[in-house]
Coordinates of C-alpha atoms in Angstrom, one line a residue:
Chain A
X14 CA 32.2 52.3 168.3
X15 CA 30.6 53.4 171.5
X16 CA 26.9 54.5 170.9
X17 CA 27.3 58.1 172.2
X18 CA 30.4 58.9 169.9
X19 CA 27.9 59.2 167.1
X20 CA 26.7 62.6 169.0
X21 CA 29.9 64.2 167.5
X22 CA 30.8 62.7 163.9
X23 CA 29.2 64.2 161.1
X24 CA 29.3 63.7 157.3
X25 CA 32.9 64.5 156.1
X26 CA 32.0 65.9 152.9
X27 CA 28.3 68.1 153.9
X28 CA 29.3 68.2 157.8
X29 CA 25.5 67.9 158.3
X30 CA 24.3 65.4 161.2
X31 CA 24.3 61.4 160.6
X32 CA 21.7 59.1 161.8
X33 CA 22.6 55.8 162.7
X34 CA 21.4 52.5 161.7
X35 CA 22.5 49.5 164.0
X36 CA 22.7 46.1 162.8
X37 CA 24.6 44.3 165.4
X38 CA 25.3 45.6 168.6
X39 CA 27.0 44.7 172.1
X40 CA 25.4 45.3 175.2
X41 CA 27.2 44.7 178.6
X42 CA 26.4 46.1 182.1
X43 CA 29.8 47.0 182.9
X44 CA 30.1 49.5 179.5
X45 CA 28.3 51.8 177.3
X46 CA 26.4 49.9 174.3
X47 CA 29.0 49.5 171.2
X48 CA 28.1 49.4 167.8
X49 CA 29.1 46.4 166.2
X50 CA 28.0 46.5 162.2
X51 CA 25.4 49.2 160.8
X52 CA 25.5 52.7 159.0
X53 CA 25.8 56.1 159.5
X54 CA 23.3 57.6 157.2
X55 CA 24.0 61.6 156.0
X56 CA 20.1 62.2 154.8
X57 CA 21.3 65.6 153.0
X58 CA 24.0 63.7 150.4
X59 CA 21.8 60.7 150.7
X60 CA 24.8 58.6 151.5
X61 CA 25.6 56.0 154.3
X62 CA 28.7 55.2 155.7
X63 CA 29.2 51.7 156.7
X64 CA 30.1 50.5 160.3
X65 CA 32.5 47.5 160.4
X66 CA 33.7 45.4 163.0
X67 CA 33.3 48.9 165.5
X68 CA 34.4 50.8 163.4
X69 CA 32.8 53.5 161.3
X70 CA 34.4 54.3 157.8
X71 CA 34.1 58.3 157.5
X72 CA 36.1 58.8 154.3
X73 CA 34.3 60.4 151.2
X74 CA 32.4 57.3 149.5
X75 CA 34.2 56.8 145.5
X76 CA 33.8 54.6 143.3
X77 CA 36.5 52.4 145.1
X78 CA 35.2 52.2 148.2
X79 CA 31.4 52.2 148.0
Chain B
X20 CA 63.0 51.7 170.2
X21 CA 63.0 48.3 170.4
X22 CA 62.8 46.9 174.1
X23 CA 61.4 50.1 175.1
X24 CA 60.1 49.4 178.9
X25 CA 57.0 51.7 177.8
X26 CA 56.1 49.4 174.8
X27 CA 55.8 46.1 177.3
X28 CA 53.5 48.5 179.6
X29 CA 50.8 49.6 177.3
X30 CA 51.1 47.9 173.7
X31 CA 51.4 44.0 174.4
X32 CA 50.7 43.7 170.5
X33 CA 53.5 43.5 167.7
X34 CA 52.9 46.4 165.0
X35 CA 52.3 46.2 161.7
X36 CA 55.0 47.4 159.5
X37 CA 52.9 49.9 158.5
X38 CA 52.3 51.9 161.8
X39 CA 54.5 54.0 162.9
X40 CA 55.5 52.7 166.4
X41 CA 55.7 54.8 169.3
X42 CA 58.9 56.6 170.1
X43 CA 59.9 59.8 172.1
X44 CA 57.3 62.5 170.5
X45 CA 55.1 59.8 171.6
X46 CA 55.7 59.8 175.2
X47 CA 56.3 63.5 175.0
X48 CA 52.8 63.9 173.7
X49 CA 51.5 61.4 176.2
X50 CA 53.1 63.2 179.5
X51 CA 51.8 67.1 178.5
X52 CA 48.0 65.0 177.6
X53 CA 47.9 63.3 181.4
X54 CA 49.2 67.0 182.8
X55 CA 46.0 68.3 180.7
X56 CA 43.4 66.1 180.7
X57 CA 40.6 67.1 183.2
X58 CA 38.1 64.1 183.9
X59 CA 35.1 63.3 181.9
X60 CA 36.3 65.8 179.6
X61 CA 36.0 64.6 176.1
X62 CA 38.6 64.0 174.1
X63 CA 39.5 63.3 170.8
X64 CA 43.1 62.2 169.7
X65 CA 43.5 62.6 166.0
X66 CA 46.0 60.4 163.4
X67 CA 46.2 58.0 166.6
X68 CA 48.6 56.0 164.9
X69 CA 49.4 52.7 167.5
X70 CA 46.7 54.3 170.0
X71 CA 48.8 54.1 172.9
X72 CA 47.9 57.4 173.9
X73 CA 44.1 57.2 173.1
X74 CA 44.7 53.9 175.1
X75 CA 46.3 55.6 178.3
X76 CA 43.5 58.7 178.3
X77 CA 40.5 56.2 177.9
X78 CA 41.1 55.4 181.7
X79 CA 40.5 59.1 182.5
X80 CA 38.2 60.7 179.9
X81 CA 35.6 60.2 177.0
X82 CA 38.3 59.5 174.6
X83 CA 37.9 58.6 170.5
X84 CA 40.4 58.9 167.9
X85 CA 40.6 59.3 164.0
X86 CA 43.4 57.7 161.9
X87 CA 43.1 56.5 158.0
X88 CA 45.5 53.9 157.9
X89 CA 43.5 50.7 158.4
X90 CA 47.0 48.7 160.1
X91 CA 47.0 51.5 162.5
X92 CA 43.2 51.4 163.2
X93 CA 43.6 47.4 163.7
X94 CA 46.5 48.2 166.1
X95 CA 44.6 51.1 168.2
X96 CA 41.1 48.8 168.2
X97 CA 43.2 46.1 170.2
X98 CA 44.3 48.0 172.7
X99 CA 40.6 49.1 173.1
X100 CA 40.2 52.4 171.6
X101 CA 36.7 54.0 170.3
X102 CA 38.5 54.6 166.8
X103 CA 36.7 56.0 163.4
X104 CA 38.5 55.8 160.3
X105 CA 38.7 59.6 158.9
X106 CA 40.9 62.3 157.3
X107 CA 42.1 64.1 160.0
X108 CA 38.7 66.0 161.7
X109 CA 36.8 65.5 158.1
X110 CA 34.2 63.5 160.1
X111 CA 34.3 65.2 163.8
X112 CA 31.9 67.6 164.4
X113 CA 32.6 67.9 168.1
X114 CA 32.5 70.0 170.6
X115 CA 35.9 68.0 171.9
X116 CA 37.1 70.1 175.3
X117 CA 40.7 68.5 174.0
X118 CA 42.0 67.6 171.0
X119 CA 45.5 66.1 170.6
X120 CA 47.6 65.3 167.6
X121 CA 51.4 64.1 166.5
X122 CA 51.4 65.2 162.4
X123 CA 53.2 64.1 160.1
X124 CA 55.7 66.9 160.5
X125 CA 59.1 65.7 158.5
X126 CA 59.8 68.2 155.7
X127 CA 59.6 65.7 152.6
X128 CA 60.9 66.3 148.8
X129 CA 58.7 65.0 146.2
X130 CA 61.3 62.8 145.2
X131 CA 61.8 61.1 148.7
X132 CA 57.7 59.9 148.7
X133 CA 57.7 56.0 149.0
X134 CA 53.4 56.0 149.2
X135 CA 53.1 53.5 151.8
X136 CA 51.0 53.8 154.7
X137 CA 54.1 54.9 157.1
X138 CA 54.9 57.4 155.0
X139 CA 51.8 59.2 155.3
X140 CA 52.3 59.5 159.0
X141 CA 55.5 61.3 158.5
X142 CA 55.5 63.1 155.3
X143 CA 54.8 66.7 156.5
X144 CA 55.9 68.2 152.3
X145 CA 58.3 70.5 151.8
X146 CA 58.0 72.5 154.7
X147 CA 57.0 70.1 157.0
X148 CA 54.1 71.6 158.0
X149 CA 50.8 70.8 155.1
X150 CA 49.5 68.6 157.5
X151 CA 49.7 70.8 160.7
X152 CA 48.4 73.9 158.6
X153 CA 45.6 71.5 157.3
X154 CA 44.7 71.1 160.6
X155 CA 44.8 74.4 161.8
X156 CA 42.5 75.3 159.5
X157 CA 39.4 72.8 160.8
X158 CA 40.5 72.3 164.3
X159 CA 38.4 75.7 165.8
X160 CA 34.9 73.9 164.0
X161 CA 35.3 70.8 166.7
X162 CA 36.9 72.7 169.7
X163 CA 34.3 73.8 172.5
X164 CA 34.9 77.7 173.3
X165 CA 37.1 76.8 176.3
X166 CA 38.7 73.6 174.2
X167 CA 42.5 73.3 174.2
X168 CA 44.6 71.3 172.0
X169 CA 48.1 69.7 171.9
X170 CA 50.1 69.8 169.1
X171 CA 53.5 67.7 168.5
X172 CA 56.5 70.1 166.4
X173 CA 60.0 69.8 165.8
X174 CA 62.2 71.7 165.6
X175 CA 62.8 70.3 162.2
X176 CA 59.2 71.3 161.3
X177 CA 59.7 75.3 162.6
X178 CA 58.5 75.9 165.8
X179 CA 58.6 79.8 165.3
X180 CA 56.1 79.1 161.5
X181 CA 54.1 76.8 163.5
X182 CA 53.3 79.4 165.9
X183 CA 53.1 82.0 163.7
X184 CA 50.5 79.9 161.9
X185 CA 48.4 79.5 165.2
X186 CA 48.4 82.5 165.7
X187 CA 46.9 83.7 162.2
X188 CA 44.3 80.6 162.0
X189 CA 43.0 82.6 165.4
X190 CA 44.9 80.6 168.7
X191 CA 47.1 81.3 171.1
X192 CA 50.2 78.9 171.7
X193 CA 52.4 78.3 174.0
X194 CA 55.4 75.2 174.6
X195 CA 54.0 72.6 177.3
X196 CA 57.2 70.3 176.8
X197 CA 59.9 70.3 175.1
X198 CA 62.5 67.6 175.0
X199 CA 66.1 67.9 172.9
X200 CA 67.0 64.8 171.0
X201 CA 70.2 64.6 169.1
X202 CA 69.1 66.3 166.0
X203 CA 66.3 67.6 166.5
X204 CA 63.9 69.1 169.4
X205 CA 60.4 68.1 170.4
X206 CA 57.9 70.3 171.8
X207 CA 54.3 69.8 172.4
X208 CA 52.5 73.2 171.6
X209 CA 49.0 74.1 173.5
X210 CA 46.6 75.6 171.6
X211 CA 43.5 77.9 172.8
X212 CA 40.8 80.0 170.9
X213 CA 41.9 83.7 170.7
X214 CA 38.3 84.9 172.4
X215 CA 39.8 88.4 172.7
X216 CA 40.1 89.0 168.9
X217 CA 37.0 86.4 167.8
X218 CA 35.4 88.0 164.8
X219 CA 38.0 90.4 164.1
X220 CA 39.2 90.7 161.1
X221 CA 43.2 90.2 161.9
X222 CA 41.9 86.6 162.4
X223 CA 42.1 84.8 159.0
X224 CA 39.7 82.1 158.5
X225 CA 42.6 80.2 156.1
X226 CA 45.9 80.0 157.8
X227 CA 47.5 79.5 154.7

């Protein structure tokens, strides 16, 4: 996920803002910074969405997928 | 569409069995988005299925996509795509100046469901239409004031409910592109924000 996309997700379920926590990330001249593995935090349901491979998982954490 | 010449041009990859592979509404959808797109503009495509539209916009816009089948996400991440696994807009809070989107629009009986991952990109219900009046619904929260969206019908889905329906979740629509197949016509619909009756009350907030 390119950094700057996280400027327009938000939390699926509150729709309040996410912040994000980077854990690996790719940096190259030629691009914008991608986000490799991390989180997407939602501080108001105090719940973070993971960030996989580039890609951020925005469905409603369950018991199944947490 | 196997040996399709536009398949060897933009999606080098074999699909999963899974992801529903691109076809006409496809390159419908992907000639009335080049007509639209406007550069840097940012765009989100959503259910992007393969990606191969996400994929041909990326060289000409800020372009991410949603989709919630994970064989589709794999397939869209390879051909380079800024992708975010989500229901529909459930995570987008935008403002997107475009947003495009091919529903699942096939009017389905209950008893026809297989609940596989390809049928969820084409199972529309009864009417053909949940997913497209699901989407109505949320669409106007991520659209900038000026935003415009694309929207894939058939004629098997009901153009004339479709419309109807924009017009009642607050938009004005008009056919981009159309294209008659043998049994059944596609049209790509654009969408804009009704700014003249904003706030009034003949605009219902649930299109449904």
């Amino acid at each position: 996920m390119k950094k700057s996309t996280v400027d327009i997700l938000c939390c699926p379920v509150c729709k309040g803002d996410l912040e994000l926590r980077i854990v690996k990330e790719l940096t190259r001249e030629s691009a914008e910074d991608e986000i490799l593995e991390g989180g997407l935090w939602c501080r108001k349901c105090g719940v973070e969405y993971p960030i996989r491979e580039g890609i951020p998982d925005l469905l409603p954490r369950t018991g199944d997928n947490c | 569409m196997q040996g399709d010449p536009h398949l060897d041009l933009v999606n080098p990859y074999p699909l999963h069995e899974q992801v529903y592979p691109p076809d006409e509404d496809t390159w419908l959808l992907l000639g009335a988005a080049l007509r639209e797109v406007r550069p840097e503009e940012r765009v989100c495509e959503v259910g992007a299925g393969s990606g191969v539209i996400a994929a041909e916009l990326s060289h000409r816009a800020r372009v991410f996509a949603t989709e919630i089948n994970p064989h589709a996400i794999a397939s869209a991440r390879r051909l380079g795509v800024d992708i975010v696994r989500t229901d529909l807009l459930s995570g987008v809070a935008g403002p997107c100046d475009l947003v495009i989107f091919n529903p699942p629009y096939l009017p389905t009986a209950p008893g026809e469901r297989m609940d596989d991952w390809l049928e969820l990109a084409l199972d529309g219900g009864v009417t053909g239409r949940d997913v497209i009046m699901r989407f109505l619904h949320d669409v106007g929260r991520v659209l900038s004031l000026y935003g415009r969206v694309l929207l894939l019908v058939s004629s098997l889905t009901g153009i004339h409910e479709v419309q109807a329906a924009c017009t009642e979740a607050g938009f004005i629509s008009f056919v981009v592109a159309e294209r008659a197949m043998d049994d059944e016509k596609l049209f790509v619909l654009r969408l804009t924000k009704d700014i003249c009756r904003m706030g009034s009350d003949i605009v219902r907030s649930d299109p449904r």
